[in-house]
Short mmCIF file of C-alpha atoms in Angstrom, two decimals:
data_model
loop_
_atom_site.label_atom_id
_atom_site.label_comp_id
_atom_site.label_asym_id
_atom_site.label_seq_id
_atom_site.Cartn_x
_atom_site.Cartn_y
_atom_site.Cartn_z
CA UNK A 63 41.93 23.55 30.90
CA UNK A 64 40.08 25.94 33.15
CA UNK A 65 36.86 25.15 34.99
CA UNK A 66 34.82 27.15 32.38
CA UNK A 67 36.19 25.32 29.38
CA UNK A 68 35.57 21.90 31.19
CA UNK A 69 32.04 22.79 32.02
CA UNK A 70 31.59 23.87 28.30
CA UNK A 71 32.97 20.49 27.16
CA UNK A 72 30.47 18.81 29.84
CA UNK A 73 27.60 20.79 28.36
CA UNK A 74 28.48 19.86 24.76
CA UNK A 75 28.88 16.13 25.76
CA UNK A 76 25.70 15.97 28.00
CA UNK A 77 23.41 18.15 26.03
CA UNK A 78 24.43 17.60 22.35
CA UNK A 79 26.43 14.30 22.00
CA UNK A 80 24.29 12.20 24.31
CA UNK A 81 21.06 13.27 22.74
CA UNK A 82 21.84 12.79 18.96
CA UNK A 83 19.98 10.23 16.91
CA UNK A 84 22.42 9.73 14.08
CA UNK A 85 25.85 8.02 13.97
CA UNK A 86 28.89 10.00 15.29
CA UNK A 87 32.50 9.08 15.80
CA UNK A 88 34.82 11.14 17.72
CA UNK A 89 38.39 10.95 16.67
CA UNK A 90 41.65 12.55 17.75
CA UNK A 91 43.62 15.00 15.74
CA UNK A 92 45.14 12.33 13.55
CA UNK A 93 41.63 10.84 12.82
CA UNK A 94 42.05 7.83 15.01
CA UNK A 95 38.54 6.85 16.29
CA UNK A 96 38.22 7.27 20.10
CA UNK A 97 34.60 7.05 20.75
CA UNK A 98 31.44 6.29 18.67
CA UNK A 99 27.55 6.42 19.16
CA UNK A 100 24.65 4.95 17.22
CA UNK A 101 26.88 2.47 15.42
CA UNK A 102 27.16 -1.27 15.78
CA UNK A 103 29.08 -2.39 18.77
CA UNK A 104 32.26 -4.14 18.51
CA UNK A 105 33.66 -2.43 15.44
CA UNK A 106 37.44 -2.73 14.71
CA UNK A 107 39.68 0.29 14.23
CA UNK A 108 39.89 -0.45 10.54
CA UNK A 109 36.10 -0.69 10.24
CA UNK A 110 35.67 2.61 12.03
CA UNK A 111 38.34 4.37 9.82
CA UNK A 112 36.42 3.28 6.78
CA UNK A 113 33.20 4.47 8.30
CA UNK A 114 34.95 7.79 9.16
CA UNK A 115 36.15 8.09 5.63
CA UNK A 116 32.49 7.51 4.36
CA UNK A 117 31.07 10.04 6.85
CA UNK A 118 33.69 12.66 5.63
CA UNK A 119 32.63 11.96 2.05
CA UNK A 120 29.10 12.99 3.12
CA UNK A 121 29.78 15.69 5.69
CA UNK A 122 32.85 17.75 6.47
CA UNK A 123 33.99 16.57 10.03
CA UNK A 124 33.82 19.26 12.71
CA UNK A 125 37.01 20.11 14.39
CA UNK A 126 37.10 20.06 18.16
CA UNK A 127 39.36 22.93 19.30
CA UNK A 128 40.37 24.47 22.47
CA UNK A 129 41.87 27.95 22.91
CA UNK A 130 44.60 28.20 25.42
CA UNK A 131 46.38 31.57 25.86
CA UNK A 132 45.28 32.70 22.60
CA UNK A 133 46.44 29.71 20.69
CA UNK A 134 43.94 27.09 19.21
CA UNK A 135 44.67 23.52 20.01
CA UNK A 136 43.00 20.83 17.89
CA UNK A 137 41.63 18.18 20.21
CA UNK A 138 40.12 16.12 17.57
CA UNK A 139 37.21 15.77 15.10
CA UNK A 140 33.49 14.96 15.25
CA UNK A 141 32.38 12.87 12.18
CA UNK A 142 28.79 12.34 11.70
CA UNK A 143 26.58 10.51 9.28
CA UNK A 144 22.87 10.55 8.33
CA UNK A 145 20.25 9.14 10.67
CA UNK A 146 18.17 6.05 9.65
CA UNK A 147 15.07 8.23 9.05
CA UNK A 148 17.00 10.44 6.37
CA UNK A 149 18.32 7.07 4.82
CA UNK A 150 14.74 5.88 4.64
CA UNK A 151 13.51 9.22 3.20
CA UNK A 152 16.01 8.73 0.39
CA UNK A 153 13.79 5.85 -0.79
CA UNK A 154 10.63 7.90 -0.56
CA UNK A 155 10.81 9.24 -4.18
CA UNK A 156 11.46 5.81 -5.63
CA UNK A 157 8.42 4.38 -3.61
CA UNK A 158 6.33 7.21 -4.79
CA UNK A 159 7.34 6.61 -8.51
CA UNK A 160 6.51 2.91 -8.07
CA UNK A 161 3.19 3.70 -6.68
CA UNK A 162 2.49 6.05 -9.69
CA UNK A 163 3.72 3.45 -12.07
CA UNK A 164 1.37 0.91 -10.58
CA UNK A 165 -1.63 3.32 -10.98
CA UNK A 166 -0.69 3.96 -14.47
CA UNK A 167 -0.46 0.32 -15.20
CA UNK A 168 -3.87 -0.37 -13.56
CA UNK A 169 -5.41 2.50 -15.46
CA UNK A 170 -4.05 1.00 -18.68
CA UNK A 171 -5.31 -2.51 -18.08
CA UNK A 172 -8.75 -1.16 -17.08
CA UNK A 173 -9.04 1.25 -20.04
CA UNK A 174 -8.05 -1.65 -22.43
CA UNK A 175 -10.57 -3.91 -20.73
CA UNK A 176 -13.39 -1.42 -21.20
CA UNK A 177 -12.37 -0.85 -24.78
CA UNK A 178 -12.48 -4.74 -25.56
CA UNK A 179 -15.82 -4.83 -23.76
CA UNK A 180 -17.29 -2.01 -25.91
CA UNK A 181 -15.89 -3.70 -29.16
CA UNK A 182 -17.50 -6.98 -28.19
CA UNK A 183 -20.79 -5.27 -27.30
CA UNK A 184 -20.68 -3.49 -30.65
CA UNK A 185 -19.98 -6.74 -32.54
CA UNK A 186 -22.87 -8.50 -30.65
CA UNK A 187 -25.27 -5.76 -31.49
CA UNK A 188 -24.12 -5.84 -35.29
CA UNK A 189 -24.62 -9.54 -35.37
CA UNK A 190 -28.20 -9.24 -33.88
CA UNK A 191 -29.09 -6.58 -36.32
CA UNK A 192 -27.57 -8.40 -39.17
CA UNK A 193 -29.63 -11.65 -38.23
CA UNK A 194 -32.76 -9.40 -37.93
CA UNK A 195 -32.24 -7.86 -41.33
CA UNK A 196 -31.54 -11.21 -42.97
CA UNK A 197 -34.26 -12.84 -41.02
CA UNK A 198 -37.03 -10.77 -42.28
CA UNK A 199 -36.51 -11.38 -46.08
CA UNK A 200 -35.79 -15.12 -45.56
CA UNK A 201 -38.89 -15.69 -43.49
CA UNK A 202 -40.99 -13.71 -46.36
CA UNK A 203 -39.44 -16.01 -48.93
CA UNK A 204 -40.25 -19.07 -46.83
CA UNK A 205 -43.83 -17.84 -46.56
CA UNK A 206 -44.10 -17.35 -50.25
CA UNK A 207 -42.47 -20.94 -50.81
CA UNK A 208 -45.19 -22.48 -48.67
CA UNK A 209 -48.04 -20.52 -50.24
CA UNK A 210 -46.83 -21.52 -53.73
CA UNK A 211 -46.87 -25.12 -52.52
CA UNK A 212 -50.51 -24.94 -51.71
#
């Protein structure tokens, strides 16, 4: 490697890889994991290979190549996953649907309650009116009965 390519790799490492906020794994050309970032510490090689496989299912790995005398040499692969923010954002539509469902349920319950109260008030009013309509002839008859007794 010449000095320019070394400085380019240093730039990539210092300015890109060190600053990422999502999980990444650097593997060699045979996809054996070498370095990783933003993952749980102390993972075994088998666990890392499983994570690499799941990352590759989500995103195509980025090949790290180096050109030497016109020939491209594959140094390894950069595997990357989704950040925790993106994983959280995947739940957002479900949370919104649950909140919407909650509002619909509350609206239905309150609408049914208002209907029951209206029906109850209608029945109360009808009962009072019926009592008033029955009370007038009955009181008149009672008055006639008392008058006849005298």
